[in-house]
Amino acid sequence: MHEDLLRFREDYPILASSVYLVNNSLGAVHRRTAERLQQFYGEWAAEGVVAWEHWVPEMQRIADLVGRIIGAPPGTTLIRQDVASIMGAVASCVDWSGPRNRVVYSDLEWPSSHYLWQEHRRLGADVVVVPSAGDGVHLDVERLVDAIDERTALVPISLVLFRSSTLVDVRPVVARAHEVGAWVLLDAYQAAGVVPVDVVRLDADFCVGGSVKYLCGGPGAAWVYVRPDLAETLRPTQVGWFGHERPFDFAFEPLRPAPGVLRFSGGTHNVPSAYAASAGYEGVLAAGVDRIRERSQALTQPLLEGALERGFVVRSPRDAAQRGGHVTIDPGRSREVHDELLRRRFVVDHRPGSGIRVGPHFFNTADEVAALLEETSVIRAGLGSGSG
Ligand SMILES: Cc1ncc(COP(=O)(O)O)c(C=O)c1O
């Protein structure tokens, strides 16, 4: 299915030297990234400080490319360094000393999110961590919904879980949160670029993610969408001068927040990272996320079934419709198998307690996925019996 997408292979140089199946972790770099970085350098070299005059609007244009990928209207997304600092800025909109001081999330969230909320206990946050189904794969959505009440300020939730690739049905969570006046902070990092995301249809209050994974944009270009009506009224305390209405006035005065999502800016923009990331975004947009999704499912379903046939443990949902872009397989002695795969230029990653994550993208072939399985079997057999 969608073999025509393979015409894009030549845009991703690493495919010539590796079986590159780790797009769930670090997406393959697009060859135009080099041109974009060269352009950045050229502008800096030729114009010096004057380059800011187009770097600032260019940041917004690039943020809008992400917006197209996640269904956000133009002008409602912003690029910042990393998800952690964006989540911190969102958290800083909440009055943790007031009666609505609860944050509710599952124990399958990205650990850095957990660290952030745990630290907010010191500011008065009432942190409720809802246990998942116990298999490390499925989130207990009903239990999560039940834990959300009128004391809840925020519900951080991943659309695709980073370990198992489970695609979470967040709709009941959003509905319950909004029923009681809480905000939903959607983490779409593992979804963006491989699973269609529509922040407006999902009615997310905030949506965060980054560019390192299926967007193939590299580090330093995380992004946030803030619901437009909220963005006009919220007042983060974690602010920077780019969040001022007129940053280049350098006015020593109480902050006049920039309009909309721009008030969530921190300090100086990370321009080169955004330039680099834009090449990855354009690659994803050229292929189209709906088609990428179909292609991804056509590659991952045989992978999952092949893993089961070989007797490997699979720690991802069996049904492709309930999965994101990767499949987590545990052939036993996963760490050692992973290390040997890497030595043989089969690039995947490993998460302790879960197994080997295999994340093909639209430019991968069915043969590459089949070869990965075969190589995994050979390596595993060579290690002999025993787990670990
Ligand atoms: C779901 C999810 N959220 C957030 C992150 C990381 O965000 P950052 O390093 O930009 O803070 C990751 C992965 O690296 C992730 O998988």
mmCIF file of C-alpha atoms and ligand atoms in Angstrom:
data_model
loop_
_atom_site.group_PDB
_atom_site.id
_atom_site.type_symbol
_atom_site.label_atom_id
_atom_site.label_comp_id
_atom_site.label_asym_id
_atom_site.label_seq_id
_atom_site.Cartn_x
_atom_site.Cartn_y
_atom_site.Cartn_z
ATOM 1 C CA MET A 1 0.000 0.000 0.000
ATOM 2 C CA HIS A 2 1.196 3.486 -0.949
ATOM 3 C CA GLU A 3 4.433 2.201 -2.453
ATOM 4 C CA ASP A 4 4.578 5.538 -4.294
ATOM 5 C CA LEU A 5 5.662 7.112 -1.022
ATOM 6 C CA LEU A 6 8.963 5.312 -1.512
ATOM 7 C CA ARG A 7 9.896 7.993 -4.036
ATOM 8 C CA PHE A 8 10.664 10.135 -1.011
ATOM 9 C CA ARG A 9 13.373 7.720 0.171
ATOM 10 C CA GLU A 10 16.125 9.674 -1.515
ATOM 11 C CA ASP A 11 15.250 12.665 0.666
ATOM 12 C CA TYR A 12 16.428 10.791 3.755
ATOM 13 C CA PRO A 13 20.158 10.049 3.400
ATOM 14 C CA ILE A 14 20.470 7.660 6.339
ATOM 15 C CA LEU A 15 18.300 5.117 4.517
ATOM 16 C CA ALA A 16 21.230 4.410 2.207
ATOM 17 C CA SER A 17 23.399 3.087 5.018
ATOM 18 C CA SER A 18 21.001 1.749 7.676
ATOM 19 C CA VAL A 19 17.754 -0.067 8.124
ATOM 20 C CA TYR A 20 16.378 2.942 9.911
ATOM 21 C CA LEU A 21 13.332 2.030 12.002
ATOM 22 C CA VAL A 22 13.611 4.371 14.963
ATOM 23 C CA ASN A 23 11.422 7.256 13.791
ATOM 24 C CA ASN A 24 9.545 6.986 17.084
ATOM 25 C CA SER A 25 12.719 8.275 18.731
ATOM 26 C CA LEU A 26 14.803 10.273 16.267
ATOM 27 C CA GLY A 27 13.182 10.589 12.862
ATOM 28 C CA ALA A 28 15.481 10.367 9.849
ATOM 29 C CA VAL A 29 16.886 13.729 8.797
ATOM 30 C CA HIS A 30 15.577 15.242 5.548
ATOM 31 C CA ARG A 31 18.317 16.242 3.107
ATOM 32 C CA ARG A 32 16.913 19.787 2.842
ATOM 33 C CA THR A 33 17.763 20.304 6.499
ATOM 34 C CA ALA A 34 21.305 21.069 5.368
ATOM 35 C CA GLU A 35 20.018 23.758 2.971
ATOM 36 C CA ARG A 36 17.822 25.310 5.641
ATOM 37 C CA LEU A 37 20.717 25.473 8.110
ATOM 38 C CA GLN A 38 22.917 26.926 5.400
ATOM 39 C CA GLN A 39 20.211 29.518 4.720
ATOM 40 C CA PHE A 40 20.140 30.453 8.392
ATOM 41 C CA TYR A 41 23.896 30.850 8.365
ATOM 42 C CA GLY A 42 23.746 32.879 5.145
ATOM 43 C CA GLU A 43 21.197 35.294 6.588
ATOM 44 C CA TRP A 44 23.192 35.734 9.754
ATOM 45 C CA ALA A 45 26.415 36.206 7.808
ATOM 46 C CA ALA A 46 24.929 38.693 5.343
ATOM 47 C CA GLU A 47 22.582 40.696 7.523
ATOM 48 C CA GLY A 48 23.740 40.278 11.088
ATOM 49 C CA VAL A 49 21.285 41.635 13.631
ATOM 50 C CA VAL A 50 18.921 42.847 10.916
ATOM 51 C CA ALA A 51 18.119 39.185 10.198
ATOM 52 C CA TRP A 52 15.764 39.258 13.212
ATOM 53 C CA GLU A 53 13.342 41.201 11.054
ATOM 54 C CA HIS A 54 12.589 38.086 9.077
ATOM 55 C CA TRP A 55 13.599 35.470 11.636
ATOM 56 C CA VAL A 56 10.656 36.478 13.832
ATOM 57 C CA PRO A 57 7.964 36.105 11.127
ATOM 58 C CA GLU A 58 9.732 32.987 9.840
ATOM 59 C CA MET A 59 9.327 31.417 13.295
ATOM 60 C CA GLN A 60 5.581 31.945 12.960
ATOM 61 C CA ARG A 61 5.482 30.576 9.427
ATOM 62 C CA ILE A 62 7.286 27.443 10.602
ATOM 63 C CA ALA A 63 4.990 27.119 13.627
ATOM 64 C CA ASP A 64 2.058 27.259 11.198
ATOM 65 C CA LEU A 65 3.512 24.287 9.302
ATOM 66 C CA VAL A 66 3.197 22.297 12.531
ATOM 67 C CA GLY A 67 -0.280 23.751 12.878
ATOM 68 C CA ARG A 68 -1.236 22.219 9.520
ATOM 69 C CA ILE A 69 -0.011 18.832 10.710
ATOM 70 C CA ILE A 70 -2.015 18.912 13.959
ATOM 71 C CA GLY A 71 -5.132 20.665 12.670
ATOM 72 C CA ALA A 72 -4.434 23.991 14.400
ATOM 73 C CA PRO A 73 -5.544 27.222 12.705
ATOM 74 C CA PRO A 74 -2.787 29.624 11.576
ATOM 75 C CA GLY A 75 -1.382 31.724 14.395
ATOM 76 C CA THR A 76 -2.337 29.338 17.194
ATOM 77 C CA THR A 77 0.960 27.450 17.522
ATOM 78 C CA LEU A 78 4.354 28.478 18.792
ATOM 79 C CA ILE A 79 7.802 26.885 18.682
ATOM 80 C CA ARG A 80 9.930 26.667 21.812
ATOM 81 C CA GLN A 81 12.941 24.665 22.881
ATOM 82 C CA ASP A 82 11.385 21.592 24.511
ATOM 83 C CA VAL A 83 8.127 20.155 25.767
ATOM 84 C CA ALA A 84 9.248 20.272 29.396
ATOM 85 C CA SER A 85 9.571 24.065 29.413
ATOM 86 C CA ILE A 86 6.294 24.481 27.527
ATOM 87 C CA MET A 87 4.508 22.309 30.074
ATOM 88 C CA GLY A 88 6.090 24.460 32.781
ATOM 89 C CA ALA A 89 4.642 27.575 31.136
ATOM 90 C CA VAL A 90 1.204 25.954 30.947
ATOM 91 C CA ALA A 91 1.458 24.897 34.600
ATOM 92 C CA SER A 92 2.299 28.470 35.497
ATOM 93 C CA CYS A 93 -1.182 29.564 34.386
ATOM 94 C CA VAL A 94 -2.750 27.651 37.287
ATOM 95 C CA ASP A 95 -3.221 29.055 40.778
ATOM 96 C CA TRP A 96 -1.958 26.052 42.733
ATOM 97 C CA SER A 97 -2.817 27.675 46.053
ATOM 98 C CA GLY A 98 -6.511 27.910 45.187
ATOM 99 C CA PRO A 99 -9.340 25.369 45.507
ATOM 100 C CA ARG A 100 -8.857 24.129 41.935
ATOM 101 C CA ASN A 101 -5.383 22.748 42.380
ATOM 102 C CA ARG A 102 -5.646 19.167 41.208
ATOM 103 C CA VAL A 103 -3.771 17.594 38.317
ATOM 104 C CA VAL A 104 -4.878 14.146 37.165
ATOM 105 C CA TYR A 105 -2.933 11.812 34.863
ATOM 106 C CA SER A 106 -2.103 8.165 34.351
ATOM 107 C CA ASP A 107 1.072 6.327 35.315
ATOM 108 C CA LEU A 108 1.812 5.712 31.628
ATOM 109 C CA GLU A 109 2.602 9.355 30.901
ATOM 110 C CA TRP A 110 6.012 10.500 29.759
ATOM 111 C CA PRO A 111 8.160 10.557 32.963
ATOM 112 C CA SER A 112 9.254 14.161 32.534
ATOM 113 C CA SER A 113 5.604 15.228 32.763
ATOM 114 C CA HIS A 114 5.322 13.247 36.011
ATOM 115 C CA TYR A 115 8.442 14.940 37.412
ATOM 116 C CA LEU A 116 6.977 18.365 36.643
ATOM 117 C CA TRP A 117 3.663 17.715 38.397
ATOM 118 C CA GLN A 118 5.334 16.058 41.374
ATOM 119 C CA GLU A 119 7.485 19.160 41.820
ATOM 120 C CA HIS A 120 4.350 21.299 41.724
ATOM 121 C CA ARG A 121 3.282 19.729 45.020
ATOM 122 C CA ARG A 122 5.642 22.272 46.548
ATOM 123 C CA LEU A 123 3.417 25.029 45.152
ATOM 124 C CA GLY A 124 0.283 23.365 46.505
ATOM 125 C CA ALA A 125 -0.678 21.046 43.644
ATOM 126 C CA ASP A 126 -2.808 18.059 44.548
ATOM 127 C CA VAL A 127 -1.383 15.405 42.232
ATOM 128 C CA VAL A 128 -3.495 12.357 41.428
ATOM 129 C CA VAL A 129 -1.730 9.589 39.492
ATOM 130 C CA VAL A 130 -4.235 7.087 38.173
ATOM 131 C CA PRO A 131 -2.935 3.510 37.866
ATOM 132 C CA SER A 132 -3.216 2.022 34.402
ATOM 133 C CA ALA A 133 -4.593 -1.383 33.506
ATOM 134 C CA GLY A 134 -1.443 -3.017 34.905
ATOM 135 C CA ASP A 135 -0.070 -4.456 31.663
ATOM 136 C CA GLY A 136 2.023 -1.387 30.831
ATOM 137 C CA VAL A 137 0.107 -1.174 27.566
ATOM 138 C CA HIS A 138 -3.454 -0.031 28.171
ATOM 139 C CA LEU A 139 -4.639 3.072 29.903
ATOM 140 C CA ASP A 140 -7.666 2.730 32.170
ATOM 141 C CA VAL A 141 -9.633 5.594 30.623
ATOM 142 C CA GLU A 142 -12.695 4.995 32.794
ATOM 143 C CA ARG A 143 -10.662 5.241 35.949
ATOM 144 C CA LEU A 144 -9.005 8.394 34.700
ATOM 145 C CA VAL A 145 -12.391 9.938 33.897
ATOM 146 C CA ASP A 146 -13.668 9.038 37.365
ATOM 147 C CA ALA A 147 -10.724 10.802 39.006
ATOM 148 C CA ILE A 148 -11.524 14.140 37.325
ATOM 149 C CA ASP A 149 -13.739 16.385 39.425
ATOM 150 C CA GLU A 150 -14.441 20.052 40.226
ATOM 151 C CA ARG A 151 -11.115 20.374 42.030
ATOM 152 C CA THR A 152 -9.242 19.423 38.845
ATOM 153 C CA ALA A 153 -7.339 22.180 37.068
ATOM 154 C CA LEU A 154 -5.447 20.190 34.489
ATOM 155 C CA VAL A 155 -5.438 16.761 32.845
ATOM 156 C CA PRO A 156 -2.175 16.030 30.988
ATOM 157 C CA ILE A 157 -2.636 13.088 28.644
ATOM 158 C CA SER A 158 -0.648 11.517 25.811
ATOM 159 C CA LEU A 159 -2.473 10.752 22.599
ATOM 160 C CA VAL A 160 -0.031 7.914 21.897
ATOM 161 C CA LEU A 161 1.759 6.295 24.839
ATOM 162 C CA PHE A 162 5.524 6.387 24.451
ATOM 163 C CA ARG A 163 6.249 2.836 25.610
ATOM 164 C CA SER A 164 3.521 0.750 24.078
ATOM 165 C CA SER A 165 2.358 3.005 21.228
ATOM 166 C CA THR A 166 -1.224 2.717 22.470
ATOM 167 C CA LEU A 167 -3.463 5.270 20.753
ATOM 168 C CA VAL A 168 -5.624 6.642 23.532
ATOM 169 C CA ASP A 169 -9.257 7.565 23.010
ATOM 170 C CA VAL A 170 -9.009 10.926 24.754
ATOM 171 C CA ARG A 171 -12.557 12.033 23.908
ATOM 172 C CA PRO A 172 -14.220 10.883 27.180
ATOM 173 C CA VAL A 173 -11.371 12.487 29.119
ATOM 174 C CA VAL A 174 -11.817 15.810 27.320
ATOM 175 C CA ALA A 175 -15.580 15.641 27.794
ATOM 176 C CA ARG A 176 -15.304 14.988 31.520
ATOM 177 C CA ALA A 177 -12.605 17.622 32.015
ATOM 178 C CA HIS A 178 -14.692 20.258 30.272
ATOM 179 C CA GLU A 179 -17.809 19.216 32.159
ATOM 180 C CA VAL A 180 -16.086 20.168 35.421
ATOM 181 C CA GLY A 181 -14.164 23.162 34.069
ATOM 182 C CA ALA A 182 -10.703 21.577 33.844
ATOM 183 C CA TRP A 183 -8.204 21.970 30.978
ATOM 184 C CA VAL A 184 -6.753 19.144 28.928
ATOM 185 C CA LEU A 185 -3.068 19.276 28.094
ATOM 186 C CA LEU A 186 -2.684 16.905 25.189
ATOM 187 C CA ASP A 187 0.792 15.510 24.496
ATOM 188 C CA ALA A 188 0.776 14.586 20.817
ATOM 189 C CA TYR A 189 4.526 14.066 20.502
ATOM 190 C CA GLN A 190 4.307 10.369 19.610
ATOM 191 C CA ALA A 191 1.396 10.990 17.246
ATOM 192 C CA ALA A 192 2.352 14.056 15.226
ATOM 193 C CA GLY A 193 3.437 13.141 11.726
ATOM 194 C CA VAL A 194 2.259 9.534 11.835
ATOM 195 C CA VAL A 195 -1.287 9.630 13.245
ATOM 196 C CA PRO A 196 -3.736 12.287 12.054
ATOM 197 C CA VAL A 197 -4.269 14.803 14.846
ATOM 198 C CA ASP A 198 -6.950 17.470 14.874
ATOM 199 C CA VAL A 199 -6.637 19.604 17.965
ATOM 200 C CA VAL A 200 -9.791 21.539 17.157
ATOM 201 C CA ARG A 201 -11.939 18.447 16.673
ATOM 202 C CA LEU A 202 -10.441 16.923 19.832
ATOM 203 C CA ASP A 203 -11.262 20.169 21.612
ATOM 204 C CA ALA A 204 -7.843 20.211 23.293
ATOM 205 C CA ASP A 205 -7.115 23.242 25.450
ATOM 206 C CA PHE A 206 -3.392 22.825 24.947
ATOM 207 C CA CYS A 207 -1.483 20.497 22.689
ATOM 208 C CA VAL A 208 2.263 19.993 22.951
ATOM 209 C CA GLY A 209 4.865 17.971 21.128
ATOM 210 C CA GLY A 210 8.235 18.210 19.520
ATOM 211 C CA SER A 211 9.969 17.596 16.225
ATOM 212 C CA VAL A 212 12.436 14.872 17.075
ATOM 213 C CA LYS A 213 10.238 11.910 16.164
ATOM 214 C CA TYR A 214 7.945 11.353 13.166
ATOM 215 C CA LEU A 215 8.186 15.014 12.154
ATOM 216 C CA CYS A 216 11.842 14.324 11.334
ATOM 217 C CA GLY A 217 12.723 17.841 12.467
ATOM 218 C CA GLY A 218 15.438 17.210 15.061
ATOM 219 C CA PRO A 219 15.926 18.653 18.548
ATOM 220 C CA GLY A 220 15.222 22.153 19.846
ATOM 221 C CA ALA A 221 11.891 22.733 18.089
ATOM 222 C CA ALA A 222 9.064 21.719 20.385
ATOM 223 C CA TRP A 223 5.669 23.324 19.838
ATOM 224 C CA VAL A 224 2.471 24.246 21.593
ATOM 225 C CA TYR A 225 -1.077 24.950 20.454
ATOM 226 C CA VAL A 226 -3.276 26.917 22.812
ATOM 227 C CA ARG A 227 -7.034 27.161 22.216
ATOM 228 C CA PRO A 228 -7.434 30.673 20.806
ATOM 229 C CA ASP A 229 -9.972 31.955 23.346
ATOM 230 C CA LEU A 230 -7.854 30.665 26.234
ATOM 231 C CA ALA A 231 -4.672 32.068 24.728
ATOM 232 C CA GLU A 232 -6.138 35.568 24.834
ATOM 233 C CA THR A 233 -6.945 35.422 28.535
ATOM 234 C CA LEU A 234 -4.343 33.233 30.225
ATOM 235 C CA ARG A 235 -1.474 34.795 32.110
ATOM 236 C CA PRO A 236 1.490 32.438 32.533
ATOM 237 C CA THR A 237 3.902 33.480 35.265
ATOM 238 C CA GLN A 238 6.727 31.717 33.471
ATOM 239 C CA VAL A 239 7.366 34.353 30.838
ATOM 240 C CA GLY A 240 10.174 35.777 28.752
ATOM 241 C CA TRP A 241 10.731 38.935 26.791
ATOM 242 C CA PHE A 242 9.478 37.392 23.544
ATOM 243 C CA GLY A 243 6.124 37.031 25.315
ATOM 244 C CA HIS A 244 5.810 40.808 25.514
ATOM 245 C CA GLU A 245 3.494 42.587 23.091
ATOM 246 C CA ARG A 246 6.438 44.573 21.727
ATOM 247 C CA PRO A 247 9.615 42.764 22.732
ATOM 248 C CA PHE A 248 11.897 45.030 20.736
ATOM 249 C CA ASP A 249 10.739 48.081 22.740
ATOM 250 C CA PHE A 250 12.726 46.655 25.678
ATOM 251 C CA ALA A 251 10.280 48.468 27.953
ATOM 252 C CA PHE A 252 10.970 48.229 31.680
ATOM 253 C CA GLU A 253 7.319 48.051 32.661
ATOM 254 C CA PRO A 254 4.778 45.445 33.801
ATOM 255 C CA LEU A 255 4.443 42.773 31.114
ATOM 256 C CA ARG A 256 1.971 43.491 28.377
ATOM 257 C CA PRO A 257 1.314 39.953 27.133
ATOM 258 C CA ALA A 258 1.750 39.301 23.447
ATOM 259 C CA PRO A 259 -1.476 38.403 21.649
ATOM 260 C CA GLY A 260 -2.635 34.808 21.726
ATOM 261 C CA VAL A 261 -0.205 31.922 21.900
ATOM 262 C CA LEU A 262 2.802 34.250 21.572
ATOM 263 C CA ARG A 263 2.500 35.069 25.260
ATOM 264 C CA PHE A 264 3.776 31.549 25.872
ATOM 265 C CA SER A 265 7.110 32.457 24.284
ATOM 266 C CA GLY A 266 10.092 32.314 26.569
ATOM 267 C CA GLY A 267 13.280 34.181 25.809
ATOM 268 C CA THR A 268 15.084 34.413 22.486
ATOM 269 C CA HIS A 269 13.747 32.063 19.809
ATOM 270 C CA ASN A 270 15.766 29.008 18.836
ATOM 271 C CA VAL A 271 15.897 30.026 15.188
ATOM 272 C CA PRO A 272 18.333 27.449 13.751
ATOM 273 C CA SER A 273 16.396 24.548 15.241
ATOM 274 C CA ALA A 274 13.170 25.839 13.726
ATOM 275 C CA TYR A 275 14.836 26.273 10.333
ATOM 276 C CA ALA A 276 16.179 22.726 10.514
ATOM 277 C CA ALA A 277 12.809 21.343 11.617
ATOM 278 C CA SER A 278 10.938 23.017 8.779
ATOM 279 C CA ALA A 279 12.512 20.642 6.244
ATOM 280 C CA GLY A 280 11.161 17.686 8.214
ATOM 281 C CA TYR A 281 7.680 19.237 8.426
ATOM 282 C CA GLU A 282 7.622 19.875 4.689
ATOM 283 C CA GLY A 283 8.591 16.250 4.085
ATOM 284 C CA VAL A 284 5.660 15.068 6.195
ATOM 285 C CA LEU A 285 3.261 17.498 4.532
ATOM 286 C CA ALA A 286 4.409 16.372 1.077
ATOM 287 C CA ALA A 287 3.586 12.765 1.929
ATOM 288 C CA GLY A 288 0.362 13.690 3.771
ATOM 289 C CA VAL A 289 -0.428 12.438 7.271
ATOM 290 C CA ASP A 290 -3.500 10.409 6.245
ATOM 291 C CA ARG A 291 -1.460 8.436 3.749
ATOM 292 C CA ILE A 292 1.427 8.129 6.196
ATOM 293 C CA ARG A 293 -0.985 6.620 8.680
ATOM 294 C CA GLU A 294 -2.152 4.001 6.189
ATOM 295 C CA ARG A 295 1.391 3.218 5.173
ATOM 296 C CA SER A 296 2.481 2.971 8.812
ATOM 297 C CA GLN A 297 -0.295 0.514 9.603
ATOM 298 C CA ALA A 298 0.550 -1.535 6.507
ATOM 299 C CA LEU A 299 4.139 -1.839 7.777
ATOM 300 C CA THR A 300 3.514 -2.340 11.484
ATOM 301 C CA GLN A 301 0.736 -4.942 11.314
ATOM 302 C CA PRO A 302 2.880 -7.610 9.581
ATOM 303 C CA LEU A 303 5.690 -6.670 11.957
ATOM 304 C CA LEU A 304 3.487 -7.301 14.970
ATOM 305 C CA GLU A 305 2.078 -10.537 13.568
ATOM 306 C CA GLY A 306 5.533 -11.741 12.558
ATOM 307 C CA ALA A 307 6.813 -11.031 16.066
ATOM 308 C CA LEU A 308 3.975 -13.048 17.589
ATOM 309 C CA GLU A 309 4.593 -15.933 15.166
ATOM 310 C CA ARG A 310 8.200 -16.031 16.308
ATOM 311 C CA GLY A 311 7.072 -16.287 19.915
ATOM 312 C CA PHE A 312 8.164 -12.784 20.919
ATOM 313 C CA VAL A 313 6.182 -10.891 23.518
ATOM 314 C CA VAL A 314 4.423 -7.879 21.983
ATOM 315 C CA ARG A 315 3.803 -4.915 24.298
ATOM 316 C CA SER A 316 1.591 -2.895 21.972
ATOM 317 C CA PRO A 317 -2.106 -3.205 21.119
ATOM 318 C CA ARG A 318 -2.770 -5.926 18.531
ATOM 319 C CA ASP A 319 -5.273 -3.844 16.596
ATOM 320 C CA ALA A 320 -3.583 -1.334 14.264
ATOM 321 C CA ALA A 321 -6.427 1.142 14.824
ATOM 322 C CA GLN A 322 -5.466 1.301 18.507
ATOM 323 C CA ARG A 323 -1.787 1.890 17.893
ATOM 324 C CA GLY A 324 0.417 4.817 16.973
ATOM 325 C CA GLY A 325 3.510 4.476 14.802
ATOM 326 C CA HIS A 326 5.671 1.924 16.587
ATOM 327 C CA VAL A 327 5.419 -1.613 17.869
ATOM 328 C CA THR A 328 7.168 -2.717 21.057
ATOM 329 C CA ILE A 329 8.466 -6.253 20.929
ATOM 330 C CA ASP A 330 10.339 -8.249 23.500
ATOM 331 C CA PRO A 331 12.189 -11.244 22.092
ATOM 332 C CA GLY A 332 13.801 -11.836 25.506
ATOM 333 C CA ARG A 333 17.211 -10.386 26.439
ATOM 334 C CA SER A 334 16.020 -7.303 24.604
ATOM 335 C CA ARG A 335 18.862 -5.041 25.619
ATOM 336 C CA GLU A 336 21.465 -7.405 24.199
ATOM 337 C CA VAL A 337 19.440 -8.056 21.070
ATOM 338 C CA HIS A 338 19.005 -4.318 20.579
ATOM 339 C CA ASP A 339 22.729 -3.647 20.977
ATOM 340 C CA GLU A 340 23.580 -6.306 18.410
ATOM 341 C CA LEU A 341 20.927 -5.017 16.002
ATOM 342 C CA LEU A 342 22.548 -1.589 16.204
ATOM 343 C CA ARG A 343 25.965 -3.067 15.467
ATOM 344 C CA ARG A 344 24.434 -4.598 12.348
ATOM 345 C CA ARG A 345 22.950 -1.224 11.313
ATOM 346 C CA PHE A 346 19.373 -2.124 12.162
ATOM 347 C CA VAL A 347 18.473 1.027 14.045
ATOM 348 C CA VAL A 348 15.728 0.641 16.669
ATOM 349 C CA ASP A 349 15.612 1.584 20.354
ATOM 350 C CA HIS A 350 15.083 -0.087 23.684
ATOM 351 C CA ARG A 351 13.067 0.835 26.750
ATOM 352 C CA PRO A 352 13.815 -1.085 29.943
ATOM 353 C CA GLY A 353 10.876 -3.180 31.069
ATOM 354 C CA SER A 354 9.145 -2.852 27.706
ATOM 355 C CA GLY A 355 11.437 -4.102 24.965
ATOM 356 C CA ILE A 356 12.548 -3.011 21.531
ATOM 357 C CA ARG A 357 10.565 -0.245 19.874
ATOM 358 C CA VAL A 358 10.333 -0.439 16.104
ATOM 359 C CA GLY A 359 9.051 2.708 14.442
ATOM 360 C CA PRO A 360 8.985 2.605 10.629
ATOM 361 C CA HIS A 361 7.939 5.682 8.671
ATOM 362 C CA PHE A 362 6.431 6.241 5.232
ATOM 363 C CA PHE A 363 9.822 5.922 3.529
ATOM 364 C CA ASN A 364 10.541 2.451 4.901
ATOM 365 C CA THR A 365 9.915 -0.699 2.884
ATOM 366 C CA ALA A 366 8.146 -3.916 3.842
ATOM 367 C CA ASP A 367 11.448 -5.688 3.110
ATOM 368 C CA GLU A 368 13.262 -3.615 5.704
ATOM 369 C CA VAL A 369 10.688 -4.489 8.338
ATOM 370 C CA ALA A 370 10.829 -8.187 7.408
ATOM 371 C CA ALA A 371 14.638 -8.121 7.519
ATOM 372 C CA LEU A 372 14.540 -6.559 10.996
ATOM 373 C CA LEU A 373 12.358 -9.394 12.251
ATOM 374 C CA GLU A 374 14.587 -12.009 10.701
ATOM 375 C CA GLU A 375 17.724 -10.418 12.119
ATOM 376 C CA THR A 376 16.116 -10.202 15.558
ATOM 377 C CA SER A 377 15.322 -13.930 15.434
ATOM 378 C CA VAL A 378 18.843 -14.840 14.383
ATOM 379 C CA ILE A 379 20.436 -12.701 17.098
ATOM 380 C CA ARG A 380 18.028 -13.972 19.746
ATOM 381 C CA ALA A 381 18.674 -17.595 18.810
ATOM 382 C CA GLY A 382 22.404 -16.940 19.028
ATOM 383 C CA LEU A 383 22.047 -15.762 22.622
ATOM 384 C CA GLY A 384 20.565 -19.081 23.718
ATOM 385 C CA SER A 385 17.823 -19.563 26.289
ATOM 386 C CA GLY A 386 17.056 -17.348 29.259
ATOM 387 C CA SER A 387 15.312 -14.031 29.681
ATOM 388 C CA GLY A 388 16.569 -10.611 30.705
HETATM 389 C C1 LIG B 1 5.151 11.634 24.818
HETATM 390 C C2 LIG B 1 6.404 12.446 24.956
HETATM 391 N N1 LIG B 1 6.371 13.691 25.478
HETATM 392 C C3 LIG B 1 7.490 14.442 25.609
HETATM 393 C C4 LIG B 1 8.727 13.958 25.221
HETATM 394 C C5 LIG B 1 9.984 14.779 25.389
HETATM 395 O O1 LIG B 1 9.846 16.125 25.355
HETATM 396 P P1 LIG B 1 11.028 17.149 25.628
HETATM 397 O O2 LIG B 1 12.317 16.390 25.656
HETATM 398 O O3 LIG B 1 10.961 18.094 24.485
HETATM 399 O O4 LIG B 1 10.749 17.801 26.925
HETATM 400 C C6 LIG B 1 8.794 12.668 24.674
HETATM 401 C C7 LIG B 1 10.023 12.053 24.198
HETATM 402 O O5 LIG B 1 11.033 12.165 24.052
HETATM 403 C C8 LIG B 1 7.614 11.896 24.549
HETATM 404 O O6 LIG B 1 7.657 10.653 24.036
#
